[in-house]
mmCIF file of C-alpha atoms in Angstrom:
data_model
loop_
_atom_site.group_PDB
_atom_site.id
_atom_site.type_symbol
_atom_site.label_atom_id
_atom_site.label_comp_id
_atom_site.label_asym_id
_atom_site.label_seq_id
_atom_site.Cartn_x
_atom_site.Cartn_y
_atom_site.Cartn_z
ATOM 1 C CA MET A 1 17.758 -0.380 -16.129
ATOM 2 C CA ALA A 2 18.001 -2.844 -13.533
ATOM 3 C CA GLU A 3 19.086 -6.364 -15.714
ATOM 4 C CA PRO A 4 16.203 -8.770 -14.353
ATOM 5 C CA ARG A 5 17.930 -11.496 -12.253
ATOM 6 C CA PHE A 6 15.080 -13.881 -12.734
ATOM 7 C CA ALA A 7 14.003 -15.138 -16.645
ATOM 8 C CA VAL A 8 10.190 -16.304 -17.417
ATOM 9 C CA GLY A 9 9.932 -19.767 -15.594
ATOM 10 C CA ALA A 10 11.885 -19.326 -12.956
ATOM 11 C CA ARG A 11 11.310 -20.598 -9.412
ATOM 12 C CA VAL A 12 10.676 -18.313 -6.781
ATOM 13 C CA GLN A 13 9.760 -17.703 -3.056
ATOM 14 C CA VAL A 14 8.813 -14.426 -1.985
ATOM 15 C CA ARG A 15 10.875 -13.175 1.580
ATOM 16 C CA HIS A 16 9.826 -13.766 4.841
ATOM 17 C CA LEU A 17 11.710 -12.325 7.260
ATOM 18 C CA PRO A 18 10.779 -11.047 10.222
ATOM 19 C CA GLU A 19 11.265 -7.235 9.212
ATOM 20 C CA ASP A 20 8.950 -7.615 6.373
ATOM 21 C CA PHE A 21 6.713 -7.629 8.799
ATOM 22 C CA ARG A 22 6.869 -3.764 9.921
ATOM 23 C CA THR A 23 3.914 -2.274 10.479
ATOM 24 C CA GLU A 24 4.722 1.054 9.424
ATOM 25 C CA GLY A 25 6.380 1.515 6.098
ATOM 26 C CA HIS A 26 4.529 0.831 2.456
ATOM 27 C CA MET A 27 4.343 -2.618 0.915
ATOM 28 C CA ARG A 28 3.765 -4.025 -2.177
ATOM 29 C CA THR A 29 3.684 -7.374 -1.273
ATOM 30 C CA PRO A 30 0.868 -9.092 0.926
ATOM 31 C CA GLY A 31 1.292 -11.456 3.848
ATOM 32 C CA TYR A 32 -0.874 -13.725 2.450
ATOM 33 C CA VAL A 33 2.691 -14.765 0.139
ATOM 34 C CA ARG A 34 5.272 -13.953 1.602
ATOM 35 C CA GLY A 35 6.917 -17.410 2.470
ATOM 36 C CA GLN A 36 5.475 -18.510 -0.815
ATOM 37 C CA GLN A 37 6.628 -20.242 -4.214
ATOM 38 C CA GLY A 38 6.158 -19.606 -7.540
ATOM 39 C CA TRP A 39 7.510 -19.126 -10.902
ATOM 40 C CA VAL A 40 7.569 -15.766 -12.853
ATOM 41 C CA GLU A 41 5.226 -16.068 -16.347
ATOM 42 C CA ARG A 42 6.696 -12.682 -17.103
ATOM 43 C CA CYS A 43 9.117 -9.720 -16.347
ATOM 44 C CA HIS A 44 6.899 -6.623 -17.230
ATOM 45 C CA GLY A 45 9.502 -4.118 -16.796
ATOM 46 C CA SER A 46 11.303 -2.021 -14.546
ATOM 47 C CA PHE A 47 9.426 0.665 -12.516
ATOM 48 C CA PRO A 48 10.918 2.970 -9.939
ATOM 49 C CA ASP A 49 10.115 1.141 -6.955
ATOM 50 C CA PRO A 50 6.884 2.843 -4.910
ATOM 51 C CA GLU A 51 8.190 1.468 -1.436
ATOM 52 C CA GLN A 52 11.131 4.278 -2.293
ATOM 53 C CA ARG A 53 8.588 6.503 -3.470
ATOM 54 C CA ALA A 54 6.066 5.863 -0.150
ATOM 55 C CA TYR A 55 8.891 8.097 1.469
ATOM 56 C CA GLY A 56 9.545 11.128 -1.434
ATOM 57 C CA ARG A 57 12.696 9.267 -2.999
ATOM 58 C CA ASP A 58 12.280 9.062 -6.798
ATOM 59 C CA GLY A 59 12.885 5.178 -6.439
ATOM 60 C CA LEU A 60 15.622 4.177 -8.532
ATOM 61 C CA PRO A 61 17.342 2.972 -9.959
ATOM 62 C CA ALA A 62 14.064 1.615 -11.583
ATOM 63 C CA LYS A 63 13.067 -2.217 -10.693
ATOM 64 C CA PRO A 64 12.527 -5.185 -12.396
ATOM 65 C CA LEU A 65 8.961 -6.129 -11.926
ATOM 66 C CA TYR A 66 7.122 -9.834 -12.071
ATOM 67 C CA LEU A 67 4.082 -11.684 -12.870
ATOM 68 C CA VAL A 68 4.648 -14.576 -10.423
ATOM 69 C CA ARG A 69 2.074 -17.174 -10.589
ATOM 70 C CA PHE A 70 0.935 -19.573 -7.471
ATOM 71 C CA ARG A 71 -0.936 -22.362 -6.377
ATOM 72 C CA GLN A 72 -4.443 -21.644 -5.135
ATOM 73 C CA THR A 73 -3.947 -24.934 -3.024
ATOM 74 C CA ASP A 74 -0.419 -23.579 -1.512
ATOM 75 C CA LEU A 75 -1.933 -20.197 -0.117
ATOM 76 C CA TRP A 76 -5.194 -21.756 1.323
ATOM 77 C CA PRO A 77 -4.633 -24.655 3.530
ATOM 78 C CA GLY A 78 -7.807 -26.426 2.715
ATOM 79 C CA TYR A 79 -8.258 -24.455 -0.695
ATOM 80 C CA GLY A 80 -12.240 -25.929 -2.020
ATOM 81 C CA GLY A 81 -11.617 -25.570 -5.208
ATOM 82 C CA VAL A 82 -9.315 -26.331 -8.174
ATOM 83 C CA ALA A 83 -6.386 -28.170 -8.244
ATOM 84 C CA ALA A 84 -5.290 -25.819 -11.299
ATOM 85 C CA ASP A 85 -6.253 -22.782 -9.915
ATOM 86 C CA SER A 86 -3.722 -19.740 -9.661
ATOM 87 C CA LEU A 87 -3.665 -16.503 -8.784
ATOM 88 C CA ALA A 88 -0.860 -14.226 -10.327
ATOM 89 C CA LEU A 89 0.267 -11.034 -8.677
ATOM 90 C CA ASP A 90 2.704 -8.286 -9.324
ATOM 91 C CA ILE A 91 6.137 -8.280 -7.111
ATOM 92 C CA PHE A 92 9.383 -6.266 -7.273
ATOM 93 C CA GLU A 93 12.468 -8.224 -7.911
ATOM 94 C CA HIS A 94 13.742 -7.294 -3.561
ATOM 95 C CA TRP A 95 10.953 -9.626 -2.610
ATOM 96 C CA LEU A 96 12.064 -12.480 -4.573
ATOM 97 C CA GLU A 97 14.504 -15.515 -3.573
ATOM 98 C CA SER A 98 15.541 -18.440 -6.286
ATOM 99 C CA MET A 99 14.863 -21.550 -5.865
ATOM 100 C CA GLY A 100 17.498 -21.976 -7.937
ATOM 101 C CA LEU A 101 15.568 -24.682 -9.933
ATOM 102 C CA GLY A 102 14.804 -21.887 -12.935
ATOM 103 C CA PRO A 103 15.604 -22.751 -16.975
ATOM 104 C CA GLY A 104 17.675 -20.361 -17.823
ATOM 105 C CA GLU A 105 17.901 -17.917 -14.897
ATOM 106 C CA THR A 106 21.233 -15.576 -14.535
ATOM 107 C CA ALA A 107 23.554 -15.434 -11.690
ATOM 108 C CA ARG A 108 22.674 -12.185 -9.697
ATOM 109 C CA GLY A 109 25.387 -9.658 -10.390
ATOM 110 C CA ALA A 110 28.017 -8.205 -7.950
ATOM 111 C CA MET B 1 -19.471 12.237 5.497
ATOM 112 C CA SER B 2 -18.772 14.331 8.924
ATOM 113 C CA LEU B 3 -15.033 14.673 10.588
ATOM 114 C CA SER B 4 -14.249 16.678 13.569
ATOM 115 C CA THR B 5 -11.622 18.693 14.268
ATOM 116 C CA HIS B 6 -10.588 16.601 17.168
ATOM 117 C CA GLU B 7 -10.618 13.727 14.730
ATOM 118 C CA SER B 8 -8.339 14.867 11.793
ATOM 119 C CA ASN B 9 -6.038 16.264 14.024
ATOM 120 C CA PHE B 10 -3.595 13.293 14.152
ATOM 121 C CA CYS B 11 -0.458 14.696 12.584
ATOM 122 C CA SER B 12 2.396 13.118 13.709
ATOM 123 C CA PRO B 13 5.796 12.552 12.941
ATOM 124 C CA LEU B 14 6.213 10.209 9.781
ATOM 125 C CA PRO B 15 8.901 7.774 9.890
ATOM 126 C CA ALA B 16 11.957 9.403 7.593
ATOM 127 C CA ASP B 17 12.910 5.604 6.465
ATOM 128 C CA PHE B 18 11.670 1.968 7.592
ATOM 129 C CA ALA B 19 12.826 0.033 10.421
ATOM 130 C CA ASP B 20 14.590 -2.184 9.876
ATOM 131 C CA GLN B 21 13.451 -4.376 13.034
ATOM 132 C CA PRO B 22 11.188 -6.235 13.587
ATOM 133 C CA PRO B 23 8.087 -5.008 15.908
ATOM 134 C CA ALA B 24 8.107 -5.114 19.062
ATOM 135 C CA GLY B 25 6.170 -8.332 19.896
ATOM 136 C CA TYR B 26 6.952 -9.575 16.229
ATOM 137 C CA ASN B 27 4.871 -13.514 16.385
ATOM 138 C CA GLY B 28 6.162 -14.488 12.648
ATOM 139 C CA THR B 29 2.839 -13.675 11.310
ATOM 140 C CA MET B 30 2.010 -9.459 12.020
ATOM 141 C CA ARG B 31 0.957 -7.498 9.266
ATOM 142 C CA ALA B 32 -0.245 -3.823 8.921
ATOM 143 C CA MET B 33 -3.618 -3.165 9.288
ATOM 144 C CA HIS B 34 -4.839 -2.866 5.566
ATOM 145 C CA ASP B 35 -2.743 -5.952 4.732
ATOM 146 C CA MET B 36 -6.080 -8.194 5.002
ATOM 147 C CA GLY B 37 -6.096 -10.702 2.082
ATOM 148 C CA GLY B 38 -7.171 -14.119 3.066
ATOM 149 C CA LEU B 39 -8.280 -12.993 6.493
ATOM 150 C CA PRO B 40 -12.141 -14.107 8.399
ATOM 151 C CA ALA B 41 -14.389 -11.355 6.351
ATOM 152 C CA GLY B 42 -18.304 -11.135 6.354
ATOM 153 C CA ALA B 43 -19.595 -11.327 2.671
ATOM 154 C CA VAL B 44 -18.587 -9.180 0.013
ATOM 155 C CA GLU B 45 -21.233 -6.617 -0.824
ATOM 156 C CA ARG B 46 -22.217 -6.067 -4.567
ATOM 157 C CA GLU B 47 -24.581 -3.554 -4.730
ATOM 158 C CA GLU B 48 -24.051 -0.791 -5.908
ATOM 159 C CA HIS B 49 -24.303 2.655 -4.732
ATOM 160 C CA ASP B 50 -23.804 6.219 -5.896
ATOM 161 C CA SER B 51 -20.822 8.534 -4.752
ATOM 162 C CA SER B 52 -21.927 11.815 -1.815
ATOM 163 C CA PHE B 53 -21.187 15.068 -3.700
ATOM 164 C CA ALA B 54 -19.015 15.229 -0.346
ATOM 165 C CA GLU B 55 -17.129 12.161 -1.905
ATOM 166 C CA ARG B 56 -16.497 13.182 -5.637
ATOM 167 C CA ARG B 57 -15.233 15.424 -4.349
ATOM 168 C CA VAL B 58 -12.870 14.300 -2.460
ATOM 169 C CA ASP B 59 -12.359 12.311 -5.452
ATOM 170 C CA ALA B 60 -10.966 15.451 -7.343
ATOM 171 C CA LEU B 61 -9.075 17.115 -4.336
ATOM 172 C CA MET B 62 -7.377 14.006 -5.060
ATOM 173 C CA SER B 63 -6.688 13.917 -8.361
ATOM 174 C CA LEU B 64 -5.439 17.778 -8.771
ATOM 175 C CA LEU B 65 -3.285 17.385 -6.124
ATOM 176 C CA MET B 66 -1.470 14.106 -7.413
ATOM 177 C CA ALA B 67 -1.846 15.958 -11.552
ATOM 178 C CA PRO B 68 1.323 15.437 -13.112
ATOM 179 C CA ASP B 69 1.688 19.467 -13.343
ATOM 180 C CA ARG B 70 1.819 19.788 -9.493
ATOM 181 C CA ALA B 71 2.441 16.805 -8.218
ATOM 182 C CA ILE B 72 1.644 17.889 -4.482
ATOM 183 C CA PHE B 73 2.450 14.028 -3.718
ATOM 184 C CA ASN B 74 2.456 10.659 -5.687
ATOM 185 C CA VAL B 75 0.020 7.360 -4.871
ATOM 186 C CA ASP B 76 2.324 5.432 -3.090
ATOM 187 C CA GLU B 77 2.762 8.344 -0.727
ATOM 188 C CA MET B 78 -0.930 8.604 -0.799
ATOM 189 C CA ARG B 79 -0.920 4.627 0.080
ATOM 190 C CA ARG B 80 1.725 4.997 2.962
ATOM 191 C CA THR B 81 -0.199 7.668 4.484
ATOM 192 C CA ILE B 82 -3.431 5.535 4.395
ATOM 193 C CA GLU B 83 -1.614 2.050 5.914
ATOM 194 C CA ASN B 84 0.370 4.638 8.996
ATOM 195 C CA LEU B 85 -3.328 6.267 10.193
ATOM 196 C CA PRO B 86 -3.667 5.296 13.513
ATOM 197 C CA ARG B 87 -5.396 1.911 13.516
ATOM 198 C CA GLU B 88 -8.992 3.212 15.405
ATOM 199 C CA ILE B 89 -9.419 6.267 12.922
ATOM 200 C CA TYR B 90 -8.287 3.931 9.821
ATOM 201 C CA GLU B 91 -11.442 1.449 10.456
ATOM 202 C CA ARG B 92 -13.813 4.308 11.952
ATOM 203 C CA HIS B 93 -13.860 5.843 8.536
ATOM 204 C CA ASP B 94 -14.956 4.913 5.011
ATOM 205 C CA TYR B 95 -13.343 4.806 1.984
ATOM 206 C CA TYR B 96 -13.088 8.519 0.759
ATOM 207 C CA GLU B 97 -12.759 9.973 5.202
ATOM 208 C CA ARG B 98 -9.819 7.876 4.549
ATOM 209 C CA TRP B 99 -8.829 9.710 1.281
ATOM 210 C CA LEU B 100 -9.560 13.106 2.586
ATOM 211 C CA LEU B 101 -7.698 12.733 6.857
ATOM 212 C CA THR B 102 -5.036 11.282 4.237
ATOM 213 C CA ILE B 103 -4.675 15.039 2.269
ATOM 214 C CA GLU B 104 -4.700 16.913 5.213
ATOM 215 C CA ARG B 105 -1.526 15.143 6.293
ATOM 216 C CA LEU B 106 -0.028 15.451 3.076
ATOM 217 C CA LEU B 107 -0.876 19.222 2.765
ATOM 218 C CA VAL B 108 0.672 19.324 6.479
ATOM 219 C CA GLU B 109 3.596 16.999 5.754
ATOM 220 C CA LYS B 110 4.559 18.793 2.886
ATOM 221 C CA GLY B 111 4.209 22.469 3.808
ATOM 222 C CA VAL B 112 1.643 23.369 1.679
ATOM 223 C CA LEU B 113 -1.173 23.905 4.837
ATOM 224 C CA THR B 114 -0.420 23.870 8.750
ATOM 225 C CA ARG B 115 -2.454 21.925 11.381
ATOM 226 C CA ALA B 116 -3.172 24.977 12.472
ATOM 227 C CA GLU B 117 -4.470 26.496 8.951
ATOM 228 C CA ILE B 118 -6.772 24.410 8.232
ATOM 229 C CA ASP B 119 -8.090 23.925 11.886
ATOM 230 C CA SER B 120 -8.276 27.843 12.022
ATOM 231 C CA GLN B 121 -10.688 26.474 8.877
ATOM 232 C CA ILE B 122 -12.852 23.665 10.212
ATOM 233 C CA ALA B 123 -13.830 26.038 12.862
ATOM 234 C CA ALA B 124 -14.663 29.296 11.239
ATOM 235 C CA MET B 125 -16.643 26.536 8.625
ATOM 236 C CA GLU B 126 -18.605 25.104 11.754
ATOM 237 C CA ARG B 127 -18.820 28.992 12.993
ATOM 238 C CA ASP B 128 -20.824 29.993 9.210
ATOM 239 C CA HIS B 129 -22.769 26.606 8.451
ATOM 240 C CA GLY B 130 -23.728 25.176 12.474
#
């Protein structure tokens, strides 16, 4: 069981790298949040990595899974809804980068 | 639901691992074909409809193959296989047809059946039932 890297309230950015846009492989993070910033609402605990289990591996060690919340106005240019609207997604830790602004966030272990 | 032998016979070696390189022609916005969130699309059809007998059988087959006491494959392998269907096949078939094609591919990948066994059984059924 991995120790969660991010505390509740931590600002995070979803990874947005060329290799994350492979069209093969199994990725659990949708394109529309990649590169976007949100904040950790809760940590669900740690779970076997589905992106590894998709290839018959055991997906261990288990990875922390977070509920990450985004502002809709950040995700969609010209969003026509209420400014306070938000969207929450379950995202595994390896998809998240720290924005270094979160209260109580712990440094990544060596 | 109708799948010809030809359409179902597209098994190819699956990637053993992620290729940690951007695909050729990467332009910074490329997504896998199933990753549709936020893309332009028509209205969502909200009408309920009955499932067909064939669809219910496919659903049952999937449940049995993924049941804990068998676990021929898991839901992540199933999703990976659907997502890696050739685009023209993915787009041509509906939800449960994709499930059926995925079951075929995974049973071959796992060594439960061979492609030849599936094809010969389909041919025999077509012969017997037209």
